[in-house]
Structure formats: structure tokens, C-alpha cells
Coordinates of C-alpha atoms in Angstrom, one line a residue:
C966 CA -56.2 133.1 -106.4
S967 CA -54.3 136.3 -105.0
T968 CA -51.0 134.5 -105.0
N969 CA -51.2 134.8 -108.9
E970 CA -50.5 138.3 -109.1
E971 CA -49.8 139.9 -112.8
D972 CA -47.8 142.9 -111.8
A973 CA -47.3 144.4 -115.3
P974 CA -50.2 146.8 -115.8
A975 CA -48.2 148.3 -118.9
L976 CA -47.8 145.4 -120.9
N977 CA -50.0 145.8 -124.2
A978 CA -52.5 143.5 -125.5
T979 CA -51.3 143.7 -128.9
A980 CA -48.4 144.8 -130.6
K981 CA -50.1 147.4 -133.3
F982 CA -51.8 149.1 -130.7
V983 CA -49.9 152.4 -129.0
A984 CA -52.0 153.8 -125.9
T985 CA -52.2 157.5 -126.2
P986 CA -50.7 159.7 -123.6
E987 CA -54.4 160.5 -122.5
G988 CA -55.2 156.8 -122.7
T989 CA -52.2 155.6 -120.4
A990 CA -53.0 158.3 -117.8
L991 CA -56.4 157.3 -117.4
A992 CA -55.8 153.4 -117.2
Y993 CA -52.7 153.8 -114.4
G994 CA -54.7 156.4 -112.7
S995 CA -58.2 154.5 -112.5
L996 CA -56.2 151.4 -111.2
V997 CA -54.4 153.3 -108.7
F998 CA -58.0 154.6 -107.6
M999 CA -59.5 150.9 -107.6
A1000 CA -57.3 149.5 -105.7
L1001 CA -57.3 152.5 -103.2
L1002 CA -61.0 151.7 -102.4
P1003 CA -60.6 147.8 -101.0
I1004 CA -57.6 148.6 -98.8
F1005 CA -59.3 151.8 -97.3
F1006 CA -62.5 150.3 -96.8
G1007 CA -61.5 147.1 -96.3
A1008 CA -59.3 148.1 -93.4
L1009 CA -61.9 150.1 -91.6
R1010 CA -64.4 147.3 -91.7
S1011 CA -61.6 145.0 -89.9
V1012 CA -61.5 146.8 -87.2
T1013 CA -65.4 145.8 -86.5
C1014 CA -65.3 142.5 -87.7
S1015 CA -63.8 140.6 -85.3
K1016 CA -66.2 141.7 -83.0
S1017 CA -69.2 140.5 -85.2
K1018 CA -71.6 137.8 -83.8
N1019 CA -72.2 136.3 -87.3
S1020 CA -70.2 133.0 -87.8
S1021 CA -69.5 134.1 -91.0
D1022 CA -68.0 137.6 -90.5
M1023 CA -65.4 136.1 -88.1
P1024 CA -61.6 136.9 -89.3
E1025 CA -59.1 134.2 -90.3
T1026 CA -56.0 135.3 -88.0
I1027 CA -52.4 134.6 -89.9
T1028 CA -49.9 133.8 -87.5
G1029 CA -46.2 133.5 -87.7
R1030 CA -46.0 130.6 -89.3
D1031 CA -48.7 130.7 -91.6
A1032 CA -46.7 133.8 -92.9
A1033 CA -43.6 131.6 -93.6
R1034 CA -45.3 129.1 -95.6
F1035 CA -47.3 131.3 -97.7
P1036 CA -44.6 132.2 -100.1
I1037 CA -43.5 128.6 -100.5
I1038 CA -47.6 127.1 -101.2
A1039 CA -48.1 130.2 -103.5
S1040 CA -45.0 129.2 -105.5
C1041 CA -46.0 125.6 -105.6
T1042 CA -49.5 126.7 -107.2
L1043 CA -48.2 129.1 -109.5
F1044 CA -46.1 126.7 -110.7
G1045 CA -48.8 123.9 -110.7
L1046 CA -51.0 126.4 -112.7
Y1047 CA -48.5 127.0 -115.3
L1048 CA -48.2 123.0 -115.6
F1049 CA -51.8 122.5 -116.1
F1050 CA -51.9 125.8 -118.8
K1051 CA -49.1 123.9 -121.2
V1052 CA -50.3 120.1 -120.2
F1053 CA -54.4 120.7 -120.6
S1054 CA -56.3 123.1 -123.0
Q1055 CA -56.3 126.3 -121.7
E1056 CA -60.1 126.6 -122.8
Y1057 CA -61.6 123.8 -120.4
I1058 CA -59.5 125.2 -117.6
N1059 CA -60.8 128.3 -118.1
L1060 CA -64.4 127.2 -118.4
L1061 CA -64.0 125.4 -115.0
L1062 CA -62.5 128.6 -113.4
S1063 CA -65.3 130.5 -114.2
V1064 CA -67.8 128.4 -112.8
Y1065 CA -65.8 128.2 -109.8
F1066 CA -65.2 132.2 -109.6
F1067 CA -69.1 132.9 -110.4
G1068 CA -69.8 131.2 -107.1
L1069 CA -67.4 132.7 -105.2
G1070 CA -67.7 136.2 -106.9
V1071 CA -71.4 136.2 -106.2
L1072 CA -71.1 135.7 -102.4
A1073 CA -68.1 138.1 -102.4
L1074 CA -70.1 140.7 -103.8
S1075 CA -73.1 140.2 -102.0
H1076 CA -70.9 140.5 -98.5
T1077 CA -69.5 143.2 -99.6
M1078 CA -73.2 145.2 -100.6
S1079 CA -74.9 144.0 -97.6
P1080 CA -73.9 147.0 -95.4
L1081 CA -74.8 149.3 -98.3
M1082 CA -78.0 147.7 -98.5
S1083 CA -78.5 147.8 -95.0
R1084 CA -78.3 151.8 -95.1
I1085 CA -80.4 152.3 -98.4
F1086 CA -83.6 150.3 -97.6
P1087 CA -86.2 152.6 -95.6
E1088 CA -86.8 151.0 -92.1
S1089 CA -90.3 150.5 -93.4
F1090 CA -89.3 147.7 -95.4
P1091 CA -90.2 144.3 -94.4
N1092 CA -87.2 142.6 -93.4
K1093 CA -87.9 139.1 -92.9
Q1094 CA -85.0 136.8 -90.8
Y1095 CA -84.4 133.3 -92.6
Q1096 CA -81.9 130.5 -91.0
L1097 CA -80.0 127.7 -93.3
L1098 CA -79.9 124.9 -91.4
F1099 CA -78.0 121.4 -92.2
T1100 CA -77.5 118.9 -89.3
Q1101 CA -76.1 115.4 -89.2
G1102 CA -77.4 112.7 -86.8
S1103 CA -80.5 112.8 -84.8
G1104 CA -80.8 113.0 -81.1
E1105 CA -77.9 113.8 -79.0
S1106 CA -75.7 113.2 -81.4
K1107 CA -76.8 115.7 -83.7
E1108 CA -73.9 118.2 -85.1
E1109 CA -74.4 121.7 -86.9
I1110 CA -72.6 121.7 -90.3
V1111 CA -74.2 124.6 -91.5
N1112 CA -75.7 127.3 -89.7
Y1113 CA -76.2 130.6 -91.4
E1114 CA -78.6 133.2 -90.5
F1115 CA -79.9 136.0 -93.3
D1116 CA -82.6 138.5 -93.8
T1117 CA -84.5 140.0 -96.8
K1118 CA -81.8 142.4 -97.5
N1119 CA -79.2 139.9 -97.8
L1120 CA -81.5 138.1 -100.5
V1121 CA -81.7 141.4 -102.3
C1122 CA -77.9 141.4 -102.6
L1123 CA -77.4 138.0 -103.8
V1124 CA -79.8 138.4 -106.7
I1125 CA -77.8 141.6 -108.0
S1126 CA -74.8 140.0 -107.0
S1127 CA -75.9 137.0 -109.4
V1128 CA -76.8 139.3 -112.3
V1129 CA -73.2 140.7 -112.2
G1130 CA -72.2 137.1 -112.2
V1131 CA -74.1 135.9 -115.2
W1132 CA -72.9 138.9 -117.1
Y1133 CA -69.6 137.9 -116.1
L1134 CA -70.0 134.3 -117.3
L1135 CA -71.5 135.1 -120.5
K1136 CA -69.5 138.1 -121.4
K1137 CA -66.3 138.4 -119.8
H1138 CA -66.7 141.7 -119.6
W1139 CA -64.1 144.1 -117.7
I1140 CA -66.3 145.8 -115.7
A1141 CA -68.4 142.5 -114.2
N1142 CA -64.0 141.3 -113.6
N1143 CA -63.4 144.6 -111.8
L1144 CA -66.9 144.5 -109.5
F1145 CA -65.9 140.9 -108.7
G1146 CA -62.0 141.8 -108.6
L1147 CA -63.0 144.5 -105.8
A1148 CA -65.0 142.3 -103.7
F1149 CA -62.4 139.7 -103.4
A1150 CA -59.8 142.0 -102.5
L1151 CA -62.3 144.2 -100.2
N1152 CA -63.5 140.8 -98.3
G1153 CA -59.6 139.6 -98.1
V1154 CA -58.6 142.9 -96.4
E1155 CA -61.4 142.9 -94.2
L1156 CA -61.3 139.0 -92.9
L1157 CA -58.1 138.2 -93.0
H1158 CA -55.9 139.3 -90.0
L1159 CA -52.2 139.6 -89.1
N1160 CA -52.0 138.7 -85.5
N1161 CA -48.8 141.2 -85.3
V1162 CA -46.6 143.6 -87.0
S1163 CA -43.7 140.5 -87.1
T1164 CA -45.8 138.2 -89.2
G1165 CA -46.8 140.9 -91.4
C1166 CA -43.3 141.6 -92.1
I1167 CA -42.5 137.8 -92.7
L1168 CA -45.2 137.8 -95.1
L1169 CA -44.5 140.9 -96.9
G1170 CA -40.6 139.9 -96.8
G1171 CA -41.6 136.1 -98.1
L1172 CA -43.9 137.5 -100.9
F1173 CA -41.3 139.9 -101.7
V1174 CA -38.7 137.4 -102.9
Y1175 CA -41.5 135.3 -104.4
D1176 CA -42.6 138.1 -106.9
V1177 CA -39.3 139.2 -107.7
F1178 CA -38.1 135.5 -108.9
W1179 CA -41.3 134.6 -110.7
V1180 CA -41.2 137.8 -112.5
F1181 CA -37.8 138.0 -112.9
G1182 CA -36.8 135.1 -112.8
T1183 CA -38.9 133.0 -115.0
N1184 CA -41.5 133.8 -117.5
V1185 CA -44.3 131.6 -115.0
M1186 CA -45.7 134.6 -113.4
V1187 CA -46.6 136.3 -116.8
T1188 CA -47.7 133.1 -118.5
V1189 CA -50.1 132.1 -115.9
A1190 CA -51.4 135.9 -115.7
K1191 CA -52.2 136.0 -119.2
S1192 CA -53.8 132.8 -119.4
F1193 CA -56.0 132.9 -116.3
E1194 CA -59.4 134.3 -117.5
A1195 CA -60.4 134.9 -113.8
P1196 CA -61.2 137.9 -111.6
I1197 CA -57.9 138.0 -109.7
K1198 CA -56.8 141.3 -111.4
L1199 CA -58.1 144.5 -112.1
V1200 CA -58.2 145.3 -115.4
F1201 CA -58.9 149.1 -117.3
P1202 CA -58.6 149.8 -121.0
Q1203 CA -55.9 152.0 -122.3
D1204 CA -58.2 152.6 -125.2
L1205 CA -60.9 153.9 -123.6
L1206 CA -61.1 156.7 -125.0
E1207 CA -61.2 155.7 -128.9
K1208 CA -63.2 152.6 -128.2
G1209 CA -65.4 153.2 -125.3
L1210 CA -66.7 150.6 -123.6
G1211 CA -65.8 147.8 -125.8
A1212 CA -61.9 148.4 -125.7
S1213 CA -59.6 145.5 -125.3
N1214 CA -56.2 147.0 -124.7
F1215 CA -55.8 146.5 -121.1
A1216 CA -53.8 147.3 -117.9
M1217 CA -53.7 145.1 -115.1
L1218 CA -52.8 145.1 -111.6
G1219 CA -53.1 141.4 -109.6
L1220 CA -55.0 141.2 -106.3
G1221 CA -52.7 139.7 -105.0
D1222 CA -50.5 143.2 -104.8
I1223 CA -53.8 144.9 -103.1
V1224 CA -54.6 142.3 -100.7
I1225 CA -51.1 141.5 -99.4
P1226 CA -50.0 145.1 -98.5
G1227 CA -53.8 145.9 -97.7
I1228 CA -53.8 143.2 -94.5
F1229 CA -50.7 144.8 -93.4
I1230 CA -52.3 148.4 -93.4
A1231 CA -55.2 146.9 -91.9
L1232 CA -53.1 145.3 -88.9
L1233 CA -51.9 149.2 -88.4
L1234 CA -55.0 150.8 -88.5
R1235 CA -56.2 148.2 -85.6
F1236 CA -52.5 149.3 -84.0
D1237 CA -53.7 152.7 -84.3
V1238 CA -57.0 152.2 -82.5
S1239 CA -55.1 149.8 -79.6
L1240 CA -52.9 152.8 -78.9
K1241 CA -56.6 154.2 -78.1
K1242 CA -54.8 157.9 -78.6
N1243 CA -57.4 159.2 -81.4
S1244 CA -55.2 159.2 -84.0
R1245 CA -54.6 157.2 -87.3
T1246 CA -50.9 158.2 -87.6
Y1247 CA -49.7 154.8 -88.9
F1248 CA -52.9 153.9 -91.0
Y1249 CA -52.4 157.2 -93.1
S1250 CA -48.4 156.9 -93.2
S1251 CA -48.8 153.3 -94.9
F1252 CA -51.7 154.1 -97.0
L1253 CA -49.2 156.8 -98.6
A1254 CA -46.6 154.4 -98.5
Y1255 CA -49.0 152.3 -100.6
I1256 CA -49.9 155.1 -103.0
F1257 CA -46.0 156.2 -103.3
G1258 CA -45.4 152.6 -104.1
L1259 CA -47.7 151.6 -106.6
G1260 CA -46.6 155.2 -108.2
L1261 CA -43.3 153.9 -108.2
T1262 CA -44.4 150.4 -109.9
I1263 CA -46.2 152.3 -112.7
F1264 CA -43.3 154.4 -113.8
V1265 CA -40.6 152.0 -113.6
M1266 CA -42.7 149.7 -115.6
H1267 CA -43.8 152.5 -118.0
T1268 CA -40.2 153.8 -118.6
F1269 CA -38.5 150.2 -119.0
K1270 CA -42.0 148.5 -120.7
H1271 CA -41.1 145.2 -119.0
A1272 CA -43.5 143.4 -116.4
Q1273 CA -42.8 144.6 -112.7
P1274 CA -43.0 142.9 -109.6
A1275 CA -45.5 145.3 -107.9
L1276 CA -44.3 144.0 -104.1
L1277 CA -40.6 145.1 -105.1
Y1278 CA -41.7 148.4 -104.5
L1279 CA -44.6 148.2 -102.1
V1280 CA -43.2 145.8 -99.5
P1281 CA -39.9 148.5 -98.7
A1282 CA -42.8 151.6 -98.8
C1283 CA -45.7 149.8 -96.9
V1284 CA -43.3 148.5 -93.9
G1285 CA -40.4 151.6 -94.1
F1286 CA -42.4 154.4 -93.7
P1287 CA -44.5 153.3 -90.4
V1288 CA -41.1 151.9 -89.4
I1289 CA -39.6 155.3 -89.6
V1290 CA -42.6 157.0 -88.0
A1291 CA -42.6 154.5 -85.1
L1292 CA -38.9 155.4 -84.8
I1293 CA -39.6 159.2 -84.7
K1294 CA -42.6 158.8 -82.2
G1295 CA -40.7 156.1 -79.9
E1296 CA -43.1 153.4 -80.4
L1297 CA -40.9 150.9 -82.0
T1298 CA -40.8 148.5 -79.3
E1299 CA -44.7 148.9 -78.9
M1300 CA -45.6 148.5 -82.4
F1301 CA -43.6 144.9 -82.8
R1302 CA -44.6 143.6 -79.4
D1303 CA -47.2 140.9 -79.8
R1304 CA -50.7 143.0 -79.7
Q1305 CA -52.2 141.5 -76.5
N1306 CA -55.1 144.3 -77.4
Q1307 CA -55.9 142.9 -80.9
A1308 CA -55.9 139.0 -79.6
Q1309 CA -58.1 140.2 -76.2
C1310 CA -60.5 141.6 -79.3
R1311 CA -60.6 138.4 -81.2
R1312 CA -61.0 136.4 -78.5
Q1313 CA -63.8 138.3 -77.3
G1314 CA -65.5 138.2 -80.9
N1315 CA -64.7 134.4 -81.2
L1316 CA -66.7 133.9 -77.6
S1317 CA -69.7 136.2 -78.5
A1318 CA -70.1 134.0 -81.3

């Protein structure tokens, strides 16, 4: 779902409405702030998630082959959705998507809230352990299909997330959309791991071309993003100051513009950790580069009043800044070397699971 990026936060929802400078600044500033949250906290959580003994928290590793194929798969998915919206009723497609993302959103938000709830609940809270186990066959041929362990705190998170899910399903409110969107983005940054910097460059380079082609070369990206009613983008109303929470003229940013650079930034944080120098130079340089690239996207888009492929600005910034830092520090070869420390960390996580 993160492949269907709508990179035009400045597109007005109605031609008659003209956003005030204050409303525009509030909307853009809020989008930038919301985009930074899952990248920062997702990157921090990505450092430790590979060591988790819970199979549900194990990261999914992206290899060079995966990275090379991803833009092609994303293009096919995007164009397929475009054809679906052209051929079938948009109302029924979005109804199916709403139900699908309701389930995904509840699980993602519950997983995001779980560490926070563990800190909020007092130690005296009666936290009982549960296990959901599905097996197939019997005797020696018995095979586990699902083996999930959870506790009372996880159930509380699930209930709260379900309430948000029902709110989104019934009202499609932009706040509920953003709660799900932030949860999707944070889980993506936390659980999708690039195996090395070279793979990250392949992925970002391929999606750079993908984003530019589908935004500038065709109307496919914009059409799908405007038709697709699902929490795959963060939105913020430009008319919030005039209409309050019932505002309807939204600036938007696709989750792909958060998750794709975010998993690269998380990789650089793990690279910092592997250097064992008690420094986060590459993480902070790439994080600042993301802020610069996203700010430049908004500036260009606001100036020319046209949808912009955010990765056009984010990819050069997020790759270029850390590479320059590595050149200055004389660590460029080390950066692009296959990170054995990271691989060992993942293998240890797999063995412990």
C-alpha cells in the first residue's frame, strides 16, 4: 500500500477554496512533524527488534534482488489499481479496501501502542499470559500453523485500536486516518530491514525513477491517490482554522515518502551502532537530510502549484548527505561494505526465536 504515493500535499480539494497563509503553514508543518515521528521512533525500535524472541516482531530483510524488483512490482500494482478504478465502481472498491485496512490498521496500531502501554500500566496490574495456537494434523505429523503469545496489556491495546478502527470505518475521519497511517509507517520502518547500504541505494534509486515517471509522465499516480480511500497517506486540513475538526480541504503526503526513506535512515542508525563509536552521525545527518528534502518538496510544489514526486528530492538528500559525511570521515568503504555485524545480529535474532 505504501507504493501508491500521492506526493502532492498542496493539491486543493476544491477549486473555490483558497487556503490562508496561516492554514497552509499549519498544514505543511503538521505533515512534516507527523512524517518525522515514525521515522525517528521506528528507527530506534528497528535496532532492537531483530533481537526479539517473539516471531511477530522479527524483521523482514530486503535483499538486493528484492530492491531491484520492487519498483517493477510497485508499477504493476499502481497501474492495476488505476485500471480497477476505471473499470469498476469506485464505491465498491473502496468499501472492500476499507474493510481490509480496518483489520490491518487495528493490528498495526495495537503493535505500535504495545511498548507504551507496558510503561503506563502499573506493576500491580494483573497481566495474564495467553497463547493462540493452531495446529494441523496429529501425532508426529502435527504442524504448527499459528503460535502467538500475548498478554492482557496486548488485549487492551487491541480494544483501543478496534475503537479507532470502527471510527475510521464509519466516519473516515482524518484523525483516525492519520492514527492508522502513522502506525503503518512506524511498523514499516521498524520491521523492514535493508541488508546493506548498497541495497538501500538500489531501492531508493529505482523508486526515484518510479516516482518521477508516474507523477510527471502520467496522471496514474494522482488519479489513484485521489480515488484511493485508505490510510495510505497522512492528511491535514488547510482550512482547520476556519472550520475546525470538520475541515475538508486536505494537504496530503503518501506513506511511501515516509517508509522508503525511513528504512534507509534506520539502516544508517544500525550502521552507527555497529561502528561502536557511541555516535549517531549518519543517523542524524540522514534525518536532517530528510527534513531538508521534504521541505524542498513542499516549497517547489507550493511555488508551481503542481503535484511533486517527493522522492525526486528525498532520495538525493537522504543518500547524498550521509555519503558526503562518510567521505569526510574516511568511512565510505566501510559504509558500503556488506554489514556483517548486522547480519550476525539478525541471525542471532532468528536463532533465539
